[in-house]
Tab-separated table of C-alpha atoms in Angstrom:
chain	number	residue	atom	x	y	z
Q	663	MET	CA	89.358	91.123	228.983
Q	664	LEU	CA	89.124	88.158	231.142
Q	665	PHE	CA	91.615	88.177	234.406
Q	666	GLY	CA	91.916	86.711	237.463
Q	667	VAL	CA	91.789	87.986	241.297
Q	668	VAL	CA	91.379	86.163	244.225
Q	669	SER	CA	87.843	85.860	246.135
Q	670	SER	CA	87.082	84.332	249.273
Q	671	ASN	CA	84.667	81.880	248.956
Q	672	ARG	CA	80.961	81.958	250.467
Q	673	GLY	CA	77.607	80.480	251.400
Q	674	VAL	CA	76.972	77.094	252.240
Q	675	ALA	CA	74.264	74.675	251.581
Q	676	SER	CA	71.854	74.712	254.398
Q	677	VAL	CA	70.623	71.268	254.798
Q	678	ILE	CA	74.039	69.129	255.343
Q	679	PRO	CA	73.700	65.462	255.431
Q	680	MET	CA	75.642	63.177	257.577
Q	681	PHE	CA	78.283	61.130	256.224
Q	682	ASN	CA	80.072	58.313	257.097
Q	683	THR	CA	83.984	58.440	256.889
Q	684	ARG	CA	84.525	57.403	253.078
Q	685	GLN	CA	81.556	59.907	252.106
Q	686	LEU	CA	83.381	62.836	253.924
Q	687	VAL	CA	86.316	62.073	252.631
Q	688	ALA	CA	85.095	61.928	249.022
Q	689	VAL	CA	82.893	65.102	249.213
Q	690	PHE	CA	85.918	66.987	250.542
Q	691	LEU	CA	88.169	65.717	247.745
Q	692	ALA	CA	85.670	66.964	245.462
Q	693	VAL	CA	85.779	70.232	246.898
Q	694	LEU	CA	89.834	70.759	247.027
Q	695	VAL	CA	89.394	69.329	243.053
Q	696	LEU	CA	86.910	72.181	242.252
Q	697	GLY	CA	89.033	74.509	244.396
Q	698	SER	CA	92.559	73.606	242.706
Q	699	VAL	CA	91.127	74.602	239.403
Q	700	ALA	CA	89.599	77.542	240.585
Q	701	GLY	CA	89.512	80.627	238.109
Q	702	VAL	CA	89.519	78.466	234.942
Q	703	ALA	CA	87.271	79.162	232.267
Q	704	THR	CA	86.567	77.687	228.942
Q	705	ALA	CA	84.898	79.005	225.948
Q	706	GLN	CA	84.302	78.716	222.407
Q	707	GLN	CA	87.312	81.728	221.967
Q	708	GLY	CA	89.430	79.583	224.373
Q	709	PRO	CA	90.672	79.504	228.324
Q	710	SER	CA	91.602	81.455	230.855
Q	711	ALA	CA	92.933	81.315	234.464
Q	712	GLY	CA	92.991	83.193	237.549
Q	713	GLY	CA	91.031	83.361	241.303
Q	714	ALA	CA	88.382	84.776	239.618
Q	715	VAL	CA	86.824	85.191	236.520
Q	716	VAL	CA	85.362	88.829	235.455
Q	717	ILE	CA	83.878	90.354	232.704
Q	718	ASP	CA	84.390	94.294	233.163
Q	719	GLU	CA	81.862	96.493	232.753
Q	720	GLY	CA	81.736	97.859	228.950
Q	721	GLU	CA	83.329	94.469	227.872
Q	722	THR	CA	81.614	92.247	225.449
Q	723	TYR	CA	82.494	88.666	225.633
Q	724	THR	CA	81.206	86.698	222.451
Q	725	GLY	CA	79.759	83.074	222.378
Q	726	ASP	CA	78.726	81.142	225.428
Q	727	LEU	CA	80.747	81.026	228.555
Q	728	GLU	CA	81.860	78.214	230.651
Q	729	ALA	CA	84.040	79.162	233.806
Q	730	VAL	CA	84.780	77.563	237.213
Q	731	GLY	CA	86.447	80.116	239.663
Q	732	GLY	CA	86.481	81.008	243.188
Q	733	SER	CA	84.075	83.797	242.044
Q	734	VAL	CA	82.550	84.957	238.658
Q	735	VAL	CA	81.821	88.290	238.275
Q	736	ILE	CA	79.677	89.651	235.246
Q	737	ALA	CA	79.818	93.531	234.958
Q	738	GLY	CA	79.395	93.327	231.054
Q	739	THR	CA	77.771	91.235	228.374
Q	740	VAL	CA	78.308	87.751	227.436
Q	741	THR	CA	76.197	87.248	223.841
Q	742	GLY	CA	75.856	83.586	224.695
Q	743	ASP	CA	74.957	81.148	227.512
Q	744	VAL	CA	76.804	81.107	230.944
Q	745	SER	CA	77.642	78.241	232.496
Q	746	VAL	CA	79.377	78.773	236.172
Q	747	THR	CA	80.671	76.229	239.173
Q	748	ALA	CA	81.813	78.653	242.094
Q	749	GLY	CA	81.932	79.978	245.367
Q	750	SER	CA	80.216	82.654	244.402
Q	751	VAL	CA	78.435	84.347	241.214
Q	752	VAL	CA	77.410	87.783	240.797
Q	753	VAL	CA	75.768	89.530	237.979
Q	754	THR	CA	76.174	93.348	238.778
Q	755	GLU	CA	73.134	96.263	237.440
Q	756	THR	CA	75.627	96.533	234.350
Q	757	GLY	CA	75.486	92.571	233.499
Q	758	GLU	CA	74.065	91.413	230.673
Q	759	ILE	CA	73.531	87.531	229.940
Q	760	GLY	CA	72.114	87.611	226.296
Q	761	GLY	CA	71.202	83.484	226.310
Q	762	THR	CA	70.253	81.646	229.518
Q	763	LEU	CA	72.233	81.444	233.259
Q	764	GLU	CA	73.092	78.086	234.329
Q	765	GLY	CA	75.123	77.411	237.725
Q	766	VAL	CA	76.154	75.522	241.117
Q	767	ALA	CA	77.703	77.973	243.775
Q	768	GLY	CA	78.259	78.746	247.178
Q	769	SER	CA	75.756	82.003	246.853
Q	770	VAL	CA	74.438	83.819	243.717
Q	771	THR	CA	73.650	87.330	243.272
Q	772	LEU	CA	71.654	88.550	240.400
Q	773	GLU	CA	71.240	91.850	239.357
Q	774	GLY	CA	71.444	92.891	236.072
Q	775	ALA	CA	69.609	91.364	232.725
Q	776	VAL	CA	69.502	87.409	231.514
Q	777	GLY	CA	67.887	87.337	228.469
Q	778	ASP	CA	66.592	83.513	228.612
Q	779	ASP	CA	66.059	81.227	231.500
Q	780	VAL	CA	67.688	80.751	234.532
Q	781	SER	CA	68.350	77.665	236.327
Q	782	ILE	CA	71.274	77.627	239.632
Q	783	ALA	CA	71.693	76.121	242.636
Q	784	ALA	CA	73.472	77.587	245.793
Q	785	GLY	CA	73.502	77.867	249.535
Q	786	ALA	CA	72.133	81.628	248.948
Q	787	ILE	CA	70.254	82.833	245.929
Q	788	LEU	CA	69.418	86.583	245.816
Q	789	VAL	CA	67.701	88.135	242.781
Q	790	ARG	CA	67.563	91.862	243.648
Q	791	ASP	CA	64.799	94.364	242.413
Q	792	THR	CA	66.698	95.387	239.443
Q	793	ALA	CA	67.243	92.112	238.073
Q	794	VAL	CA	64.872	90.996	234.861
Q	795	VAL	CA	65.052	87.654	233.755
Q	796	GLY	CA	63.445	87.104	230.126
Q	797	GLY	CA	62.471	83.557	230.704
Q	798	GLU	CA	61.441	80.916	233.448
Q	799	MET	CA	63.778	80.843	236.697
Q	800	GLU	CA	64.129	77.202	238.766
Q	801	ALA	CA	66.188	77.748	241.636
Q	802	ALA	CA	67.508	75.314	244.448
Q	803	GLY	CA	69.339	76.666	247.617
Q	804	GLY	CA	69.138	77.294	251.340
Q	805	ASP	CA	67.955	80.857	251.110
Q	806	VAL	CA	66.067	82.053	248.119
Q	807	ARG	CA	64.911	85.626	247.754
Q	808	ILE	CA	63.424	86.828	244.860
Q	809	ASP	CA	62.417	90.679	244.017
Q	810	GLY	CA	62.973	91.223	240.800
Q	811	THR	CA	61.374	90.545	237.592
Q	812	ILE	CA	61.477	87.297	235.722
Q	813	ALA	CA	58.899	86.875	232.445
Q	814	GLY	CA	58.183	83.387	232.762
Q	815	ASP	CA	57.018	80.413	235.469
Q	816	VAL	CA	59.305	80.473	238.591
Q	817	ARG	CA	60.026	77.305	240.616
Q	818	VAL	CA	61.763	77.149	243.882
Q	819	GLY	CA	63.023	74.219	245.959
Q	820	ALA	CA	64.413	75.904	249.238
Q	821	GLU	CA	64.797	75.838	253.037
Q	822	GLU	CA	63.532	79.588	253.237
Q	823	LEU	CA	61.852	81.377	250.546
Q	824	LEU	CA	61.174	85.166	250.662
Q	825	VAL	CA	59.570	87.190	247.658
Q	826	GLY	CA	59.865	90.790	248.131
Q	827	PRO	CA	57.168	93.566	247.145
Q	828	ASN	CA	59.169	94.776	243.928
Q	829	ALA	CA	58.933	91.070	242.531
Q	830	ASP	CA	57.276	90.583	239.295
Q	831	ILE	CA	56.696	87.222	237.694
Q	832	GLY	CA	54.785	87.102	234.451
Q	833	GLY	CA	53.955	83.372	235.206
Q	834	ALA	CA	53.183	80.571	238.370
Q	835	LEU	CA	55.216	80.397	241.208
Q	836	GLU	CA	55.824	76.994	242.751
Q	837	TYR	CA	57.672	76.287	245.661
Q	838	ASP	CA	58.603	73.813	248.204
Q	839	ALA	CA	59.930	75.225	251.333
Q	840	ALA	CA	60.146	74.817	255.026
Q	841	THR	CA	59.099	78.799	255.640
Q	842	ALA	CA	57.930	81.282	252.895
Q	843	THR	CA	57.109	84.734	252.866
Q	844	ILE	CA	55.313	86.573	249.865
Q	845	ASP	CA	55.034	90.093	250.592
Q	846	SER	CA	51.428	91.454	249.351
Q	847	ASP	CA	52.779	93.992	246.964
Q	848	ALA	CA	54.556	91.354	245.041
Q	849	ALA	CA	52.751	90.713	241.261
Q	850	ILE	CA	52.590	87.265	240.503
Q	851	VAL	CA	50.468	86.746	237.276
Q	852	GLY	CA	49.508	82.562	237.475
Q	853	GLY	CA	49.439	83.105	241.478
Q	854	ALA	CA	51.747	81.015	244.097
Q	855	THR	CA	51.374	77.508	244.615
Q	856	ARG	CA	53.268	75.660	247.703
Q	857	VAL	CA	53.974	71.444	246.497
Q	858	ASN	CA	55.516	69.207	247.905
Q	859	ASP	CA	58.789	67.401	246.636
Q	860	ILE	CA	59.413	69.850	243.767
Q	861	GLY	CA	61.357	68.602	240.651
Q	862	PHE	CA	62.716	70.399	237.990
Q	863	SER	CA	65.988	69.675	235.647
Q	864	GLY	CA	67.953	72.150	237.018
Q	865	PRO	CA	71.427	72.631	236.443
Q	866	THR	CA	74.561	70.227	235.867
Q	867	ILE	CA	77.075	69.263	237.470
Q	868	PHE	CA	79.508	66.532	236.917
Q	869	GLY	CA	77.504	65.641	234.225
Q	870	ALA	CA	74.498	64.944	236.452
Q	871	PRO	CA	71.542	66.999	237.357
Q	872	PHE	CA	71.474	68.601	240.520
Q	873	GLN	CA	67.656	68.682	242.149
Q	874	ASP	CA	66.303	70.244	245.493
Q	875	GLY	CA	69.500	70.372	246.991
Q	876	GLY	CA	71.122	67.007	245.661
Q	877	PHE	CA	72.236	65.076	242.681
Q	878	GLU	CA	69.882	63.014	240.688
Q	879	ALA	CA	71.867	59.907	239.878
Q	880	PRO	CA	71.303	56.189	239.016
Q	881	VAL	CA	70.755	54.067	241.766
Q	882	ILE	CA	73.593	52.217	242.679
Q	883	PRO	CA	73.070	48.933	245.798
Q	884	GLN	CA	75.360	50.323	248.387
Q	885	TRP	CA	76.736	46.213	248.562
Q	886	VAL	CA	78.218	47.048	244.886
Q	887	PHE	CA	80.037	50.397	246.345
Q	888	ALA	CA	81.553	48.463	249.507
Q	889	GLY	CA	82.516	45.641	247.417
Q	890	TYR	CA	84.552	47.731	245.119
Q	891	TRP	CA	86.095	50.015	248.591
Q	892	LEU	CA	87.042	46.563	250.003
Q	893	LEU	CA	89.099	45.277	246.688
Q	894	ALA	CA	90.710	49.047	246.501
Q	895	ASN	CA	91.630	48.954	250.039
Q	896	LEU	CA	92.994	45.553	249.831
Q	897	VAL	CA	95.386	46.630	246.647
Q	898	LEU	CA	96.242	49.423	248.868
Q	899	GLY	CA	96.920	47.839	252.183
Q	900	ALA	CA	98.864	45.013	250.333
Q	901	ILE	CA	101.006	47.640	248.673
Q	902	VAL	CA	101.586	49.358	252.326
Q	903	VAL	CA	102.956	46.091	254.000
Q	904	LEU	CA	104.894	45.183	251.191
Q	905	VAL	CA	106.655	48.486	250.650
Q	906	ALA	CA	107.104	49.471	254.145
Q	907	PRO	CA	106.906	46.047	256.257
Q	908	GLN	CA	108.906	47.271	259.117
Q	909	PHE	CA	107.149	50.808	259.557
Q	910	ALA	CA	103.573	48.740	259.026
Q	911	GLN	CA	104.805	46.832	262.217
Q	912	ARG	CA	105.523	49.990	264.223
Q	913	VAL	CA	102.055	51.434	263.550
Q	914	THR	CA	100.333	48.404	264.310
Q	915	GLY	CA	102.165	47.949	267.489
Q	916	LEU	CA	101.394	51.342	268.301
Q	917	GLY	CA	97.618	51.048	267.423
Q	918	THR	CA	97.313	47.899	269.416
Q	919	LYS	CA	99.493	48.304	272.936
Q	920	LYS	CA	98.512	52.161	273.018
Q	921	ALA	CA	95.029	52.556	271.548
Q	922	VAL	CA	93.956	55.381	273.839
Q	923	ARG	CA	97.322	57.323	272.739
Q	924	SER	CA	97.225	56.846	269.079
Q	925	GLY	CA	93.199	57.237	269.014
Q	926	GLY	CA	93.736	60.835	270.737
Q	927	THR	CA	96.429	61.809	268.634
Q	928	GLY	CA	94.328	60.984	265.466
Q	929	LEU	CA	91.451	63.006	267.181
Q	930	LEU	CA	93.555	66.334	267.435
Q	931	LEU	CA	94.841	65.771	264.126
Q	932	VAL	CA	91.510	65.935	262.433
Q	933	VAL	CA	90.388	68.821	264.427
Q	934	ALA	CA	93.974	70.787	263.770
Q	935	VAL	CA	94.857	70.652	260.398
Q	936	PRO	CA	91.630	71.520	258.867
Q	937	ILE	CA	92.002	74.413	260.697
Q	938	VAL	CA	95.338	74.857	259.343
Q	939	LEU	CA	94.081	74.462	255.651
Q	940	LEU	CA	91.352	76.903	255.992
Q	941	LEU	CA	93.890	79.480	257.764
Q	942	LEU	CA	96.155	78.975	255.115
Q	943	LEU	CA	93.368	79.648	252.420
Q	944	LEU	CA	92.939	83.224	253.640
Q	945	THR	CA	96.027	84.093	252.526
Q	946	ILE	CA	97.121	84.760	248.872
Q	947	ILE	CA	100.463	82.830	249.086
Q	948	GLY	CA	99.330	79.945	251.204
Q	949	ILE	CA	96.437	78.928	248.370
Q	950	PRO	CA	98.401	76.713	246.612
Q	951	LEU	CA	99.696	75.078	250.125
Q	952	SER	CA	95.891	74.651	251.533
Q	953	PHE	CA	95.263	72.740	248.156
Q	954	ALA	CA	97.956	70.662	248.031
Q	955	GLY	CA	97.916	70.129	252.237
Q	956	GLY	CA	94.376	69.044	251.795
Q	957	VAL	CA	94.647	66.881	249.041
Q	958	GLY	CA	97.831	65.134	251.072
Q	959	PHE	CA	96.056	65.049	254.446
Q	960	LEU	CA	93.148	63.220	252.470
Q	961	LEU	CA	95.502	60.433	250.985
Q	962	ALA	CA	97.238	60.273	254.910
Q	963	LEU	CA	93.098	59.792	255.770
Q	964	TRP	CA	92.873	57.199	253.475
Q	965	VAL	CA	96.175	55.103	254.534
Q	966	ALA	CA	95.626	55.512	258.186
Q	967	SER	CA	91.941	53.716	257.468
Q	968	ILE	CA	94.341	51.080	256.356
Q	969	TYR	CA	96.451	50.753	259.097
Q	970	GLY	CA	93.489	51.055	261.267
Q	971	ALA	CA	91.819	48.069	259.647
Q	972	LEU	CA	95.320	46.244	260.227
Q	973	VAL	CA	95.336	47.183	263.779
Q	974	LEU	CA	91.395	46.105	264.226
Q	975	GLY	CA	92.618	42.639	262.567
Q	976	THR	CA	95.006	41.914	264.299
Q	977	TRP	CA	93.439	42.507	267.855
Q	978	LEU	CA	90.397	40.087	266.536
Q	979	LEU	CA	92.719	37.713	265.555
Q	980	SER	CA	94.878	37.738	268.766
Q	981	LEU	CA	92.118	36.549	270.538
Q	982	ALA	CA	92.363	33.505	268.966
Q	983	ASP	CA	96.079	33.442	269.560
Q	984	TYR	CA	96.596	33.715	265.688
Q	985	ALA	CA	99.763	35.805	264.223
Q	986	ASN	CA	98.997	36.762	260.500
Q	987	ARG	CA	99.315	40.008	258.999
Q	988	TRP	CA	97.394	39.345	255.715
Q	989	ALA	CA	94.731	37.878	258.020
Q	990	ALA	CA	94.562	40.380	259.902
Q	991	LEU	CA	94.209	43.387	257.014
Q	992	ALA	CA	91.787	40.941	255.023
Q	993	LEU	CA	89.495	40.779	258.430
Q	994	GLY	CA	89.624	44.146	259.346
Q	995	LEU	CA	89.032	45.437	256.125
Q	996	PHE	CA	86.392	43.093	256.118
Q	997	VAL	CA	84.520	44.188	258.950
Q	998	LEU	CA	84.876	47.718	258.385
Q	999	ALA	CA	83.150	47.107	255.163
Q	1000	VAL	CA	80.283	45.020	257.062
Q	1001	LEU	CA	80.018	47.946	259.301
Q	1002	ASP	CA	78.435	50.202	256.674
Q	1003	PHE	CA	75.435	48.094	256.889
Q	1004	VAL	CA	75.049	48.153	260.527
Q	1005	PRO	CA	73.606	50.930	262.734
Q	1006	LEU	CA	75.655	53.157	264.220
Q	1007	GLY	CA	78.590	51.489	262.527
Q	1008	GLY	CA	80.080	54.803	261.196
Q	1009	ILE	CA	80.918	55.254	264.913
Q	1010	VAL	CA	82.975	52.309	264.902
Q	1011	GLU	CA	84.301	53.056	261.463
Q	1012	PHE	CA	85.481	56.477	262.953
Q	1013	VAL	CA	87.060	55.466	265.828
Q	1014	VAL	CA	88.992	53.154	263.826
Q	1015	VAL	CA	90.511	55.641	261.333
Q	1016	LEU	CA	91.267	57.995	264.847
Q	1017	VAL	CA	93.713	55.220	265.947
Q	1018	GLY	CA	95.125	54.345	262.284
Q	1019	LEU	CA	95.936	57.951	261.814
Q	1020	GLY	CA	97.549	58.642	265.291
Q	1021	ALA	CA	99.387	55.241	265.506
Q	1022	PHE	CA	100.825	56.298	261.600
Q	1023	ALA	CA	101.587	59.709	263.311
Q	1024	LEU	CA	103.460	58.423	266.241
Q	1025	ALA	CA	105.416	56.248	264.186
Q	1026	ILE	CA	106.444	58.490	261.991
Q	1027	ARG	CA	107.770	60.933	265.141
Q	1028	GLY	CA	109.676	57.483	265.803
Q	1029	GLU	CA	107.673	56.351	268.470
Q	1030	SER	CA	107.014	52.605	268.911
Q	1031	GLY	CA	104.995	50.194	271.214
Q	1032	ASP	CA	105.922	49.198	274.779
Q	1033	GLU	CA	107.435	46.054	274.222
Q	1034	GLY	CA	110.436	44.855	272.024
Q	1035	ASP	CA	108.152	43.380	269.260
Q	1036	ASP	CA	105.462	45.628	268.826
Q	1037	GLY	CA	104.366	44.956	265.000
Q	1038	VAL	CA	103.745	42.928	262.178
Q	1039	SER	CA	105.023	38.843	262.739
Q	1040	ALA	CA	107.594	38.631	260.380
Q	1041	THR	CA	106.271	35.034	259.791
Q	1042	ASP	CA	102.932	34.536	258.314
Q	1043	GLU	CA	102.847	30.518	259.238
Q	1044	GLY	CA	99.490	30.739	261.049
Q	1045	PRO	CA	98.916	30.200	264.760
Q	1046	GLN	CA	101.670	31.041	267.027
Q	1047	GLU	CA	101.688	30.519	270.742
Q	1048	GLY	CA	102.054	34.019	272.185
Q	1049	THR	CA	103.711	35.911	269.174
Q	1050	PRO	CA	102.626	39.526	269.386
Q	1051	MET	CA	100.435	40.322	266.144
Q	1052	ALA	CA	100.267	43.682	263.743
C-alpha cells in the first residue's frame, strides 16, 4: 500500500546563485508550494497523500508512479516508470523499478534495481554497490558518487564526482565536475572523458528541462519581466492605498521619520521569522503552521516592498517640496524597477524592503511618526509648501 509518514528534507544544491529580493521571494514561494503539497502521489490508479510516499517491501505497484513528497521510498516493486519531486528519494536494496527513474530532489540514494534509464538532479546523488541500472544514467548534482552497475553510458554534471572501486559502467563516462576521483579498480568499458559544459535532457520540473543544476527555459528579456512586475506592483499599491489610506499614512510616516528604526526592525524580522518557521517545520504539529506562516510572510514581504517604494517616492518628492501619494507610489516603484539594471541596485532594493517591512510592523504595533501629521497627505493637489509627505 501507499502510506504517509513524516520525514525531514535534506540535501541542497552545492552552488547557490545570488538572487535579488524578488527572485529570492519567488524561489522561497516555490519551495513552500512544493512543501505544502508534500506527500501527494499521483498515478494511473489514483492519488494518495502523506508526509512521505512509500512502496513497502513485498508490495507491487502496477503502472507508472508520479510522486511529490517530503520523501519517496521504494522498497517494493513498481512495474512502470517513476517520476519524483521530493526532499529525499531512496530505492532500497529490495526496491525494483521496471521502467525509468526520473526526478528532482534534495538527495537521491539508489541501492536497488532500475530496469531502464535513470535521469536525476539533486544536491547529493549516491549509487551504491548494490544498485543495478539497466539503461543509461544522467545525473546533475552537487555531490555525485557512483559505485554500482550501469549497463549504458553515464553523463554527469557535478561539483564533486567520485567513482568507486565497485563501479561497473557498460558504456562511456562523460563528466563535467570541479573535482573528480575515479578509482583505478572501477570498470568503465567506454572510458572516462572530462568535457566542458556538458548538456543533457535531464529530468523535468514544472515542464522545463533541468540541466547542469539549472533550468533550461526560454530566454525572456529582463525589461519584460521588470515591466510586468512594475505593473503588478502598481495594482497592489493602488489597492493598499485605497483600502487602508490611514494605515498607509502611518506606515509612510514611520518610514520617512524613523527610517533607521524601521530598517532595523525589518532586518530583525527577516532573520527571526525564517528561523521560527524552520523550527516549526521540525515538529509534526508545527508543519502546517510553518507552511501557512511562510506563505503569509512572503505576502507580507511583497506588501512591505510596496510600502518601501511609497516611502522612497515620498522622500524623493519631498526634496522638491511636492506632496502627492500617487506620484510617490509611482515614482518609488519606477526607481526600484530601474535599480534592477544598475550594479549594486539590489542592495538598495533590499534596504527599501527592510524599511517598508519594519515600518509596516511598527504601524501594526500602533506606533507612528514623531510629528502629528506623519503620513500620506489626505489631498493630492500637487505642490504643497511645508506639507509632510507620505
